[in-house]
Amino acid sequence: MKVGLVLEGGAMRGVYTAGVLDAFLDEKIKVDGIIGVSAGALFGVNYASKQKGRTIRYNKKYIKDKRYISVRSLIKTGNIVNKDFAYYKIPFELDKFDEKEFEKSKIDYYAVITNVETGEGEYPKITNCEKQIELLRASSSMPFVSKMVEVDGNKYLDGALADSIPYEKMMELGYDKIIVVLTRDINYRKKKRSPLTAKTIYRKYPKLVKKINTRYKVYNDSVEKLKELEKEGKVFVIRPSKDLHIKRIEKNVDKLQAQYDLGVSDAQDNIKEIKKYLKR
């Protein structure tokens, strides 16, 4: 039996996922594979490296630091999340990521990225976070406030544009039991937005524009299909039990802590059922 873990993104809402995963570490919930999207990909690595508390720790510590996430960084570099500080200085110097433990876990780890030319999702396997940090950065490069990330001659943006909740990909990979961690409550559905912004900014990439402008429908359809699979017992879903109204770029450390704590408590409330699901 292969157990897969699917992690939705959502920028700072992703600290909910961090809380869920830290509870999983406490309860020794083990998985064979992970597919992370955007913040899900970034924060999920700390589960594989067994660094409980790391995600909430460094986010609370640096969220108000202009070197981390700021309009100043957007103006100066084209990225609201500063590349050098967020993806290199923090994990390599200030709050070190445990690469050895990540590799020791033997978890098959995938990040979702969106190819801007094709508009399609790609699922590169991450075997070394330090060497493949640009792929993780690509997965979490939010449209409109991030530059495209070039890897091996191709340009990429946020994986959520192509596949926000990649449970179907996890099934395709042959996983028998799938746990999905969402960062939105059960009532959330995306709303249609004006197509003009994407058409204006990404006019050179028509397939990407189409993907951005139809994302709301694809996402909502995906949520409905997921609910059916959940009822059928084919997947186990953990989602926020309440909406704490966390912004994508949330600067309030108390709100971040509350979102993380909610993830911990929701996971703990579901632990018995998760274990039953995995044994079934």
Short mmCIF file of C-alpha atoms in Angstrom, two decimals, residues 35-128:
data_model
loop_
_atom_site.label_atom_id
_atom_site.label_comp_id
_atom_site.label_asym_id
_atom_site.label_seq_id
_atom_site.Cartn_x
_atom_site.Cartn_y
_atom_site.Cartn_z
CA ILE A 35 2.75 16.48 -4.07
CA GLY A 36 2.94 20.08 -2.91
CA VAL A 37 1.60 23.15 -4.66
CA SER A 38 3.06 26.61 -4.10
CA ALA A 39 3.22 27.20 -0.32
CA GLY A 40 2.28 23.55 0.10
CA ALA A 41 5.48 22.57 -1.72
CA LEU A 42 7.58 25.03 0.27
CA PHE A 43 6.23 24.16 3.69
CA GLY A 44 5.79 20.44 3.10
CA VAL A 45 9.53 19.83 2.87
CA ASN A 46 9.75 20.42 6.62
CA TYR A 47 7.55 17.39 7.21
CA ALA A 48 9.92 15.24 5.17
CA SER A 49 12.93 16.68 7.02
CA LYS A 50 11.14 16.21 10.36
CA GLN A 51 11.69 19.85 11.35
CA LYS A 52 8.64 20.36 13.49
CA GLY A 53 7.84 24.03 14.06
CA ARG A 54 10.25 25.37 11.46
CA THR A 55 7.59 26.77 9.09
CA ILE A 56 5.70 28.78 11.69
CA ARG A 57 8.94 29.82 13.41
CA TYR A 58 10.66 31.50 10.48
CA ASN A 59 7.47 32.97 9.07
CA LYS A 60 6.59 34.64 12.37
CA LYS A 61 10.14 35.85 12.81
CA TYR A 62 10.57 37.39 9.35
CA ILE A 63 7.08 38.20 8.08
CA LYS A 64 7.49 41.90 8.91
CA ASP A 65 11.07 42.02 7.64
CA LYS A 66 11.16 44.01 4.39
CA ARG A 67 13.83 41.67 3.11
CA TYR A 68 11.35 38.77 3.15
CA ILE A 69 7.98 39.74 1.66
CA SER A 70 7.31 43.36 0.83
CA VAL A 71 6.18 45.91 -1.74
CA ARG A 72 9.72 47.25 -1.62
CA SER A 73 11.01 43.89 -2.85
CA LEU A 74 8.35 43.89 -5.58
CA ILE A 75 9.44 47.32 -6.79
CA LYS A 76 13.15 46.59 -6.60
CA THR A 77 13.25 43.00 -7.84
CA GLY A 78 9.90 42.25 -9.47
CA ASN A 79 9.18 39.65 -6.78
CA ILE A 80 7.02 40.40 -3.75
CA VAL A 81 8.73 37.43 -2.06
CA ASN A 82 12.40 38.33 -2.15
CA LYS A 83 14.35 35.63 -3.94
CA ASP A 84 17.71 36.03 -2.20
CA PHE A 85 16.38 36.37 1.34
CA ALA A 86 13.42 33.96 1.30
CA TYR A 87 14.88 31.14 -0.78
CA TYR A 88 18.58 31.35 0.01
CA LYS A 89 19.43 33.30 3.16
CA ILE A 90 16.73 31.80 5.40
CA PRO A 91 17.15 28.10 4.52
CA PHE A 92 20.92 28.20 4.07
CA GLU A 93 21.88 30.54 6.93
CA LEU A 94 19.22 31.91 9.27
CA ASP A 95 16.98 28.87 9.87
CA LYS A 96 18.76 26.00 8.17
CA PHE A 97 16.87 23.33 6.31
CA ASP A 98 17.95 19.75 7.09
CA GLU A 99 18.74 18.42 3.62
CA LYS A 100 20.23 15.18 4.93
CA GLU A 101 17.07 14.29 6.86
CA PHE A 102 14.92 15.18 3.83
CA GLU A 103 16.85 12.74 1.64
CA LYS A 104 16.92 10.15 4.41
CA SER A 105 13.11 10.13 4.51
CA LYS A 106 12.94 8.40 1.10
CA ILE A 107 9.64 10.19 0.46
CA ASP A 108 8.91 10.71 -3.24
CA TYR A 109 8.45 14.48 -3.27
CA TYR A 110 6.90 16.40 -6.17
CA ALA A 111 6.29 20.11 -6.70
CA VAL A 112 3.70 21.45 -9.13
CA ILE A 113 4.85 24.16 -11.54
CA THR A 114 3.02 25.87 -14.42
CA ASN A 115 4.76 26.12 -17.79
CA VAL A 116 3.88 29.59 -19.09
CA GLU A 117 4.22 28.59 -22.75
CA THR A 118 1.90 25.58 -22.58
CA GLY A 119 -0.23 26.64 -19.63
CA GLU A 120 0.06 23.08 -18.35
CA GLY A 121 1.25 21.74 -15.03
CA GLU A 122 4.50 19.86 -14.64
CA TYR A 123 5.44 17.71 -11.66
CA PRO A 124 9.21 17.58 -11.16
CA LYS A 125 10.47 15.21 -8.49
CA ILE A 126 12.46 16.98 -5.78
CA THR A 127 15.35 14.83 -4.62
CA ASN A 128 17.53 17.63 -3.24
#
